[in-house]
Coordinates of C-alpha atoms and ligand atoms in Angstrom, one line a residue:
M130 CA 9.1 21.5 3.6
K131 CA 12.1 20.9 5.7
A132 CA 14.1 17.7 5.9
H133 CA 15.4 16.5 9.3
D134 CA 19.1 15.7 9.5
G135 CA 18.7 13.0 12.1
M136 CA 16.6 10.0 13.1
Y137 CA 13.6 10.2 15.4
I138 CA 14.7 7.8 18.2
G139 CA 13.6 7.7 21.8
G140 CA 11.4 10.8 21.5
A141 CA 14.0 13.1 19.9
W142 CA 15.8 13.9 16.6
R143 CA 19.3 12.4 17.0
P144 CA 22.2 12.6 14.6
A145 CA 22.6 9.6 12.3
A146 CA 25.5 7.3 12.9
G147 CA 26.9 7.6 9.4
R148 CA 27.3 10.4 6.9
D149 CA 25.5 9.0 3.9
R150 CA 22.4 10.7 2.7
I151 CA 19.5 9.9 0.4
E152 CA 18.4 12.6 -2.0
V153 CA 14.7 13.1 -2.5
V154 CA 13.6 13.8 -6.1
N155 CA 10.4 15.4 -7.3
P156 CA 9.4 13.0 -10.0
A157 CA 7.4 15.6 -11.9
D158 CA 10.5 17.8 -12.7
E159 CA 13.5 15.7 -11.5
T160 CA 14.7 18.4 -9.1
V161 CA 16.2 17.4 -5.7
I162 CA 13.9 18.7 -3.0
G163 CA 15.7 17.5 0.0
A164 CA 17.9 14.9 1.6
V165 CA 17.6 12.6 4.6
P166 CA 20.2 10.5 6.4
A167 CA 20.8 7.0 5.1
G168 CA 20.5 4.9 8.3
T169 CA 22.9 2.1 9.2
A170 CA 22.6 -1.0 11.3
E171 CA 23.8 1.2 14.2
D172 CA 20.9 3.6 13.9
V173 CA 18.5 0.6 13.6
D174 CA 20.0 -0.9 16.7
A175 CA 19.6 2.4 18.7
A176 CA 15.9 2.6 17.5
V177 CA 15.1 -1.0 18.4
R178 CA 16.6 -0.5 21.9
A179 CA 14.5 2.6 22.4
A180 CA 11.4 0.7 21.3
R181 CA 12.3 -2.2 23.6
A182 CA 12.8 0.1 26.6
A183 CA 9.4 1.8 25.9
F184 CA 7.5 -1.5 25.5
P185 CA 6.7 -2.5 29.1
G186 CA 5.3 1.0 29.9
W187 CA 3.3 1.3 26.7
A188 CA 1.9 -2.3 26.9
A189 CA 0.7 -1.5 30.4
T190 CA -1.0 1.7 29.4
A191 CA -4.8 1.4 29.6
P192 CA -6.3 0.9 26.2
A193 CA -8.5 4.0 26.7
E194 CA -5.4 6.1 27.1
R195 CA -3.7 4.5 24.1
A196 CA -7.0 5.3 22.2
A197 CA -6.8 8.9 23.3
L198 CA -3.3 9.3 22.1
I199 CA -4.1 7.7 18.7
G200 CA -7.0 10.2 18.5
A201 CA -4.6 13.0 19.3
L202 CA -2.2 11.8 16.6
R203 CA -5.1 11.8 14.1
D204 CA -6.0 15.4 15.1
V205 CA -2.4 16.6 14.6
L206 CA -2.3 14.9 11.1
A207 CA -5.7 16.5 10.3
A208 CA -4.4 19.9 11.4
R209 CA -1.3 19.5 9.2
K210 CA -3.3 18.1 6.3
G211 CA -2.3 20.7 3.7
E212 CA 1.4 20.5 4.5
I213 CA 1.3 16.7 4.3
A214 CA -0.6 16.7 1.0
E215 CA 1.9 19.2 -0.5
T216 CA 4.8 17.0 0.6
I217 CA 3.2 13.9 -0.9
T218 CA 2.7 15.8 -4.2
A219 CA 6.3 16.9 -4.2
E220 CA 7.9 13.5 -3.4
L221 CA 5.5 11.1 -5.0
G222 CA 4.1 13.3 -7.8
S223 CA 0.4 12.7 -6.8
P224 CA -2.0 15.3 -8.2
L225 CA -2.7 17.6 -5.3
G226 CA -6.5 16.9 -5.1
F227 CA -5.9 13.2 -4.9
A228 CA -3.2 13.7 -2.3
E229 CA -5.6 15.6 -0.1
M230 CA -8.6 13.4 -0.6
V231 CA -7.0 9.9 -0.6
H232 CA -3.3 10.1 0.5
V233 CA -4.3 12.1 3.6
G234 CA -8.0 11.3 3.8
A235 CA -7.6 7.5 4.0
P236 CA -5.0 7.5 6.8
L237 CA -7.1 10.0 8.8
A238 CA -10.0 7.5 8.6
V239 CA -7.7 4.6 9.5
A240 CA -6.3 6.5 12.5
S241 CA -9.9 7.3 13.6
S242 CA -10.9 3.7 13.3
Y243 CA -8.1 2.6 15.5
A244 CA -8.7 5.3 18.1
E245 CA -12.2 3.8 18.4
L246 CA -11.1 0.2 18.2
A247 CA -8.4 0.6 20.9
A248 CA -11.1 1.9 23.2
S249 CA -13.7 -0.7 22.5
Y250 CA -11.8 -3.9 21.6
S251 CA -12.0 -6.7 24.1
F252 CA -8.4 -7.7 24.9
E253 CA -9.6 -10.7 26.9
E254 CA -12.1 -13.5 26.2
R255 CA -13.5 -16.4 28.1
L256 CA -13.5 -19.9 26.5
G257 CA -14.8 -22.7 28.7
N258 CA -12.6 -22.8 31.8
S259 CA -10.0 -20.5 30.3
T260 CA -9.5 -16.8 30.1
V261 CA -7.6 -15.8 27.0
L262 CA -5.5 -12.7 27.2
L263 CA -4.7 -10.9 23.9
E264 CA -1.3 -9.3 24.6
P265 CA 0.8 -7.0 22.4
I266 CA 3.5 -8.9 20.5
G267 CA 6.3 -6.6 21.4
V268 CA 8.6 -4.5 19.2
V269 CA 7.4 -4.1 15.6
G270 CA 9.8 -3.5 12.7
A271 CA 7.6 -1.7 10.0
I272 CA 8.9 -1.4 6.5
T273 CA 6.8 0.5 4.0
P274 CA 6.7 1.4 0.3
W275 CA 6.4 4.7 -1.4
N276 CA 3.1 4.3 -3.2
Y277 CA 0.9 5.6 -0.4
P278 CA 3.5 7.3 1.8
L279 CA 1.3 8.2 4.7
H280 CA -1.4 5.5 4.5
Q281 CA 1.1 2.6 4.5
V282 CA 2.7 4.0 7.6
V283 CA -0.6 4.7 9.5
A284 CA -1.9 1.2 8.5
K285 CA 0.9 -0.3 10.5
V286 CA 1.5 2.3 13.3
A287 CA -2.1 2.8 14.3
P288 CA -3.0 -0.9 15.0
A289 CA 0.4 -1.5 16.6
L290 CA -0.2 1.4 19.0
A291 CA -3.7 0.2 19.7
A292 CA -2.4 -3.3 20.5
G293 CA 0.2 -1.9 22.9
C294 CA 3.2 -2.5 20.7
T295 CA 6.1 -0.2 20.1
L296 CA 7.7 0.3 16.7
V297 CA 10.6 1.2 14.5
L298 CA 9.6 2.4 11.0
K299 CA 11.9 2.2 8.0
P300 CA 10.0 4.1 5.2
A301 CA 10.7 3.9 1.5
E302 CA 13.8 5.7 0.1
D303 CA 11.6 7.8 -2.3
T304 CA 9.2 9.2 0.2
P305 CA 11.0 9.8 3.5
L306 CA 9.8 13.4 3.9
T307 CA 6.2 12.3 4.6
A308 CA 7.5 9.8 7.1
Q309 CA 9.5 12.6 8.9
L310 CA 6.3 14.7 9.0
F311 CA 4.5 11.7 10.5
A312 CA 7.3 11.5 13.2
E313 CA 6.8 15.2 14.0
A314 CA 3.1 14.5 14.4
V315 CA 3.7 11.6 16.8
H316 CA 5.9 13.9 18.9
E317 CA 3.3 16.7 18.8
A318 CA 0.5 14.3 19.8
G319 CA 2.4 13.4 23.0
I320 CA 3.0 9.8 22.3
P321 CA 5.6 8.7 24.9
A322 CA 9.3 8.6 24.0
G323 CA 10.5 5.4 22.3
V324 CA 7.0 4.1 21.4
F325 CA 7.5 5.2 17.8
N326 CA 10.9 5.5 16.2
L327 CA 11.9 6.4 12.7
V328 CA 15.1 5.3 10.8
T329 CA 15.3 6.5 7.2
G330 CA 17.6 4.6 4.9
T331 CA 17.9 2.1 2.1
G332 CA 16.2 -1.3 2.0
P333 CA 19.3 -3.4 1.7
V334 CA 21.0 -1.6 4.6
A335 CA 18.5 -0.2 7.1
G336 CA 15.6 -2.4 6.0
Q337 CA 17.6 -5.5 6.1
A338 CA 19.1 -4.6 9.5
L339 CA 15.6 -4.0 10.9
A340 CA 14.1 -7.2 9.5
A341 CA 17.0 -9.3 10.9
H342 CA 17.3 -7.5 14.3
E343 CA 16.8 -10.0 17.2
G344 CA 15.1 -7.3 19.3
V345 CA 12.2 -7.1 16.8
D346 CA 9.3 -9.5 17.5
L347 CA 7.2 -8.9 14.4
V348 CA 8.2 -7.6 11.0
S349 CA 5.4 -6.0 9.1
F350 CA 6.4 -5.4 5.5
T351 CA 4.6 -3.9 2.5
G352 CA 6.3 -3.9 -0.8
S353 CA 7.4 -6.1 -3.6
T354 CA 7.0 -9.9 -3.6
A355 CA 10.7 -10.3 -4.3
V356 CA 11.7 -8.4 -1.1
G357 CA 8.8 -10.0 0.8
R358 CA 10.1 -13.4 0.1
Q359 CA 13.5 -12.5 1.5
I360 CA 12.0 -10.9 4.6
G361 CA 9.8 -13.9 5.1
A362 CA 12.8 -16.2 4.9
T363 CA 14.8 -14.1 7.4
A364 CA 11.8 -14.0 9.8
G365 CA 11.2 -17.7 9.4
A366 CA 14.8 -18.6 10.3
A367 CA 14.5 -16.5 13.5
I368 CA 11.0 -17.9 14.3
K369 CA 9.7 -14.4 14.3
R370 CA 6.1 -13.3 13.3
V371 CA 5.8 -11.7 9.9
A372 CA 3.1 -9.9 8.0
L373 CA 3.6 -9.4 4.2
E374 CA 1.5 -7.1 2.0
L375 CA 2.8 -7.7 -1.5
G376 CA 2.0 -7.2 -5.1
G377 CA -1.1 -7.8 -7.2
K378 CA -2.6 -8.2 -10.6
S379 CA -6.3 -7.7 -9.8
A380 CA -9.1 -8.6 -12.2
N381 CA -12.1 -6.4 -12.9
V382 CA -14.7 -8.9 -14.1
I383 CA -17.6 -7.4 -16.1
L384 CA -20.4 -10.0 -16.4
P385 CA -23.1 -9.8 -19.1
G386 CA -26.0 -7.7 -17.7
A387 CA -23.8 -5.2 -15.9
D388 CA -23.9 -1.5 -16.6
L389 CA -21.0 -1.6 -19.0
A390 CA -20.3 2.1 -19.3
K391 CA -20.2 2.5 -15.5
A392 CA -18.1 -0.6 -15.0
V393 CA -15.5 0.4 -17.7
S394 CA -15.3 4.0 -16.5
A395 CA -14.8 3.0 -12.8
G396 CA -12.3 0.3 -13.9
V397 CA -10.2 2.8 -15.9
G398 CA -10.3 5.2 -12.9
H399 CA -9.2 2.5 -10.5
V400 CA -6.1 1.9 -12.7
M401 CA -5.3 5.6 -13.5
N402 CA -5.7 6.9 -9.9
N403 CA -2.2 7.2 -8.3
T404 CA -0.7 6.6 -11.7
G405 CA -1.4 2.9 -11.5
Q406 CA 0.8 2.6 -8.4
S407 CA -1.8 0.9 -6.2
C408 CA -1.1 -2.7 -5.3
N409 CA -4.7 -3.6 -5.7
A410 CA -5.2 -1.7 -9.0
L411 CA -7.7 -3.4 -11.3
T412 CA -5.2 -3.7 -14.1
R413 CA -6.9 -6.6 -15.9
M414 CA -10.4 -5.9 -17.3
L415 CA -12.3 -9.0 -18.3
V416 CA -15.2 -8.5 -20.7
H417 CA -17.5 -11.0 -22.5
R418 CA -16.6 -11.6 -26.1
D419 CA -20.0 -10.1 -27.3
Q420 CA -19.4 -6.7 -25.5
Y421 CA -15.6 -6.6 -26.1
E422 CA -15.3 -3.9 -28.8
E423 CA -17.8 -1.7 -27.1
A424 CA -15.8 -1.9 -23.8
V425 CA -12.6 -1.2 -25.6
S426 CA -14.1 2.0 -27.2
L427 CA -15.5 3.1 -23.8
A428 CA -12.1 2.5 -22.1
A429 CA -10.3 4.6 -24.8
A430 CA -12.8 7.4 -24.3
A431 CA -12.5 7.2 -20.5
V432 CA -8.7 7.3 -20.5
A433 CA -8.8 10.5 -22.5
T434 CA -10.2 12.2 -19.5
Y435 CA -7.0 11.7 -17.6
P436 CA -4.7 14.7 -18.5
T437 CA -1.1 14.0 -17.6
G438 CA 1.2 16.8 -16.3
D439 CA 2.2 19.0 -13.4
P440 CA 0.6 17.5 -10.3
T441 CA 0.1 20.9 -8.7
D442 CA -2.1 22.0 -11.6
P443 CA -5.8 21.3 -10.6
A444 CA -6.5 20.1 -14.1
T445 CA -4.0 17.3 -13.9
R446 CA -5.5 13.8 -13.1
L447 CA -2.4 11.7 -13.8
G448 CA 1.0 12.5 -12.3
P449 CA 4.4 10.9 -13.1
V450 CA 5.5 7.5 -11.8
I451 CA 7.8 7.6 -8.8
N452 CA 11.3 7.4 -10.2
A453 CA 13.6 6.9 -13.2
K454 CA 13.8 3.2 -12.6
Q455 CA 10.0 2.8 -12.6
H456 CA 9.8 5.0 -15.6
E457 CA 12.0 2.7 -17.6
R458 CA 10.3 -0.4 -16.2
V459 CA 6.8 0.6 -16.9
R460 CA 7.6 1.8 -20.5
G461 CA 9.5 -1.5 -20.9
Y462 CA 6.3 -3.4 -20.1
I463 CA 4.4 -1.3 -22.6
A464 CA 7.0 -2.1 -25.3
K465 CA 6.7 -5.8 -24.3
G466 CA 2.9 -5.7 -24.7
V467 CA 3.3 -4.4 -28.3
E468 CA 6.0 -6.9 -29.0
E469 CA 3.8 -9.8 -27.8
G470 CA 1.0 -8.8 -30.1
A471 CA -1.4 -6.8 -27.9
R472 CA -3.3 -3.9 -29.6
L473 CA -2.5 -0.5 -28.3
V474 CA -5.7 1.6 -28.2
A475 CA -4.3 4.5 -26.1
G476 CA -1.0 5.8 -24.9
G477 CA 2.3 3.9 -25.6
A478 CA 5.9 3.5 -24.5
E479 CA 7.0 7.0 -25.6
A480 CA 7.4 9.4 -22.7
P481 CA 5.0 12.3 -23.2
Y482 CA 7.4 15.0 -21.8
E483 CA 11.1 15.4 -21.8
R484 CA 11.3 16.2 -18.1
G485 CA 9.7 14.2 -15.4
Y486 CA 8.9 10.5 -15.1
F487 CA 5.6 10.7 -17.0
V488 CA 4.0 7.7 -18.8
A489 CA 1.0 8.2 -21.1
P490 CA -2.2 6.6 -19.8
T491 CA -2.2 3.3 -21.8
V492 CA -4.8 0.8 -22.8
F493 CA -4.2 -2.5 -24.4
A494 CA -6.8 -4.6 -26.2
D495 CA -6.5 -8.2 -27.5
V496 CA -4.5 -9.2 -24.4
T497 CA -4.4 -12.9 -23.9
P498 CA -3.9 -14.4 -20.4
D499 CA -0.4 -15.7 -21.1
M500 CA 1.0 -12.4 -22.1
T501 CA 3.6 -10.7 -19.8
I502 CA 1.4 -7.7 -19.4
A503 CA -1.5 -10.0 -18.2
Q504 CA 0.7 -11.8 -15.7
E505 CA 3.2 -9.4 -14.2
E506 CA 2.6 -6.4 -12.0
I507 CA 3.4 -3.3 -14.0
F508 CA 2.8 -0.6 -11.3
G509 CA 2.0 2.1 -13.9
P510 CA -1.0 3.6 -15.7
V511 CA -1.5 0.6 -18.0
L512 CA -4.8 -1.3 -18.4
S513 CA -5.1 -4.6 -20.2
I514 CA -8.5 -5.7 -21.6
L515 CA -9.1 -9.4 -22.0
A516 CA -12.0 -11.2 -23.7
Y517 CA -13.7 -14.2 -22.1
E518 CA -16.1 -16.8 -23.7
D519 CA -18.2 -17.7 -20.6
E520 CA -18.2 -17.5 -16.9
E521 CA -16.0 -20.4 -16.4
D522 CA -13.5 -18.9 -18.8
A523 CA -13.7 -15.6 -16.9
L524 CA -13.0 -17.3 -13.6
R525 CA -10.0 -19.2 -15.0
I526 CA -8.5 -16.0 -16.3
A527 CA -9.3 -14.0 -13.1
N528 CA -7.6 -16.7 -11.0
G529 CA -4.8 -17.4 -13.4
T530 CA -1.9 -15.4 -11.9
V531 CA 0.3 -15.9 -8.9
Y532 CA -1.3 -13.0 -7.2
G533 CA -4.6 -12.6 -5.3
L534 CA -4.9 -9.2 -3.7
G535 CA -7.9 -7.3 -5.0
G536 CA -10.7 -7.7 -7.6
A537 CA -14.0 -6.4 -8.7
V538 CA -17.2 -8.0 -10.2
W539 CA -19.9 -6.2 -12.0
A540 CA -23.2 -7.9 -12.8
A541 CA -26.9 -7.3 -13.3
D542 CA -27.4 -7.7 -9.5
D543 CA -25.3 -8.1 -6.4
E544 CA -26.3 -11.8 -5.9
T545 CA -24.8 -12.8 -9.3
A546 CA -21.7 -10.8 -8.6
V547 CA -21.3 -12.3 -5.1
A548 CA -21.7 -15.8 -6.5
F549 CA -18.8 -15.1 -8.9
A550 CA -16.7 -13.4 -6.2
R551 CA -17.0 -16.4 -3.9
R552 CA -15.0 -18.4 -6.4
M553 CA -12.2 -15.8 -6.8
D554 CA -8.8 -16.6 -5.2
T555 CA -8.3 -13.1 -3.8
G556 CA -8.4 -11.1 -0.6
Q557 CA -10.8 -8.3 -1.5
V558 CA -13.6 -8.0 -4.1
D559 CA -15.6 -4.8 -4.9
I560 CA -19.2 -5.8 -5.8
N561 CA -20.8 -3.5 -8.4
G562 CA -18.6 -0.6 -7.6
G563 CA -18.4 -1.1 -3.8
R564 CA -16.2 1.4 -2.1
F565 CA -12.9 1.0 -0.1
N566 CA -13.7 0.3 3.5
V567 CA -11.1 1.1 6.2
L568 CA -12.6 -1.5 8.5
A569 CA -12.4 -4.4 6.0
P570 CA -9.4 -6.8 6.2
F571 CA -6.9 -5.9 3.4
G572 CA -4.4 -8.5 2.3
G573 CA -3.6 -11.2 -0.2
Y574 CA -4.3 -14.8 -1.2
K575 CA -1.4 -16.7 -2.9
Q576 CA 1.8 -14.6 -3.5
S577 CA 0.1 -11.4 -2.6
G578 CA 1.0 -11.8 1.0
V579 CA 0.5 -13.2 4.5
G580 CA -1.7 -11.5 7.1
R581 CA -4.2 -8.7 7.0
E582 CA -4.2 -5.0 7.6
L583 CA -6.9 -2.6 8.7
G584 CA -9.9 -2.9 11.1
P585 CA -10.2 -5.5 13.8
H586 CA -8.5 -8.1 11.7
G587 CA -5.5 -5.8 11.3
L588 CA -5.3 -5.3 15.0
T589 CA -5.1 -9.0 15.7
E590 CA -1.8 -9.2 13.7
Y591 CA -0.1 -7.3 16.6
L592 CA -1.5 -9.5 19.3
Q593 CA -0.5 -12.8 20.8
T594 CA -2.6 -15.0 23.0
K595 CA -2.1 -16.3 26.5
S596 CA -4.6 -18.8 28.0
L597 CA -5.2 -19.0 31.7
Q598 CA -7.0 -22.2 32.9
F599 CA -9.2 -22.1 36.0
Ligands
NAD789 P1 10.2 -2.7 -2.4 O1 9.9 -4.1 -2.0 O2 11.4 -2.5 -3.3 O3 10.4 -1.7 -1.2 C1 9.5 -1.7 -0.1 C2 10.2 -1.4 1.2 O4 11.1 -2.4 1.4 C3 11.1 -0.1 1.1 O5 11.0 0.6 2.3 C4 12.5 -0.6 0.8 O6 13.5 0.3 1.2 C5 12.4 -1.9 1.6 N1 13.4 -2.9 1.2 C6 13.9 -3.1 0.0 N2 14.8 -4.1 0.0 C7 14.9 -4.6 1.3 C8 15.6 -5.6 1.9 N3 16.4 -6.4 1.3 N4 15.3 -5.8 3.3 C9 14.5 -5.0 3.9 N5 13.8 -4.0 3.4 C10 14.0 -3.8 2.0 O7 8.9 -2.2 -3.1 P2 8.5 -0.8 -3.7 O8 9.2 -0.6 -5.0 O9 8.8 0.3 -2.7 O10 6.9 -0.9 -3.8 C11 6.3 -1.4 -4.9 C12 5.8 -2.8 -4.6 O11 5.1 -2.9 -3.4 C13 4.8 -3.3 -5.6 O12 5.1 -4.6 -6.0 C14 3.5 -3.2 -4.9 O13 2.5 -4.0 -5.4 C15 3.8 -3.5 -3.6 N6 2.8 -3.0 -2.6 C16 2.0 -3.8 -2.0 C17 1.0 -3.3 -1.2 C18 0.0 -4.1 -0.4 O14 -0.6 -3.7 0.5 N7 -0.1 -5.4 -0.7 C19 0.9 -1.9 -1.0 C20 1.8 -1.1 -1.7 C21 2.8 -1.6 -2.5

């Protein structure tokens, strides 16, 4: 794994404007595994100029050709799958098997979907006496988080390229090595110079400069609600398009008649995968009062099948959380849960190892909807189980947070689950264990965000319309 010294701008690795660097730390053992340049406003400006210069050419490239280049990018990523997974394991702490299957597998599927969509999408439609042209919005400023280092990047870059946009990416401070590998792949795939540019750096410096740059036409941000709010305000003041994928506190509603054992075990898995660091993680499990204690025992048993430890060990299912700050924060939430009267049935605030940012897989019972752990996003391996009296009560609890990103409903049949899902204020709902679909729009209701990613809906975020009347 080698870290580049420069920024990928205009089709080449160029020295950074400043000398500051960001150290990359392996969260499993706290060792420094590399360093990347901390970009400044000057680097961002150079990258935006390169993207702007490349825009007319890329926008005019035939969709079939753009599709072929996205396909080529997918093929390079697939060929370098092992190296990417190892990098993600090293900088994020993801167990290697999960890194291969999900962290690399999902973006490969997303890239494939956009290679197909770019070729088949109709960038023109006829409405009465008008022809509506769907044109690329221009230069995109993409700002991504660390929790899915490759997927978050591909979920923005692939649709932007398909639409005919050019980009500047500012990846998260904690996982820049994966982003550098991605830039190498873009280069190797033969995507024209300036179409994709990478500036590593901190949020408040490089991220802020990118979000505020007047040469950026659309800011696509994934991250925390607090930063999203700030970026939304900056974009609003500049009358600039913005897409925000923010936090979540998703409910896993288990209705009477559902297969309880299956629902609990899948629900626990959904939280523990990626060490609870998925924005749509089903962190609130809602169970009918009559089945409550049975569900709690099943969850305690299920969580015991998630051994914590070295992410390169094939037996490990739960890696560390990303960094020292999150380590403190997540364990602080666990302490808060105990303090507010929830019943700890597995795990706890104590770190299981001296080295590494590990958190024991934790399950709380007797959680009430008003508790901090039932309201705020923890972003760690912590599950809260809440009891409900009847369906109306379950719905009130499920909808009773400021978020609305994901969700799940389990019932005796799909029809019953769908009837409940229709009343949920959330962007995605898995019905009786329905699987993640890379074509389905992903995004939030309420404070979970603005806009949608993935599939054809995700593509339209990067397009603007022009009507020609005849
Ligand atoms: P974060 O908001 O701190 O950082 C996200 C990105 O924004 C990083 O690249 C960071 O450098 C940058 N950033 C930080 N401050 C900035 C500023 N002032 N201006 C511009 N850019 C700035 O979030 P995080 O800690 O990296 O990620 C965790 C959060 O992201 C969680 O709340 C999680 O739910 C959310 N998230 C949401 C989704 C989704 O799709 N909805 C996906 C993943 C993560």
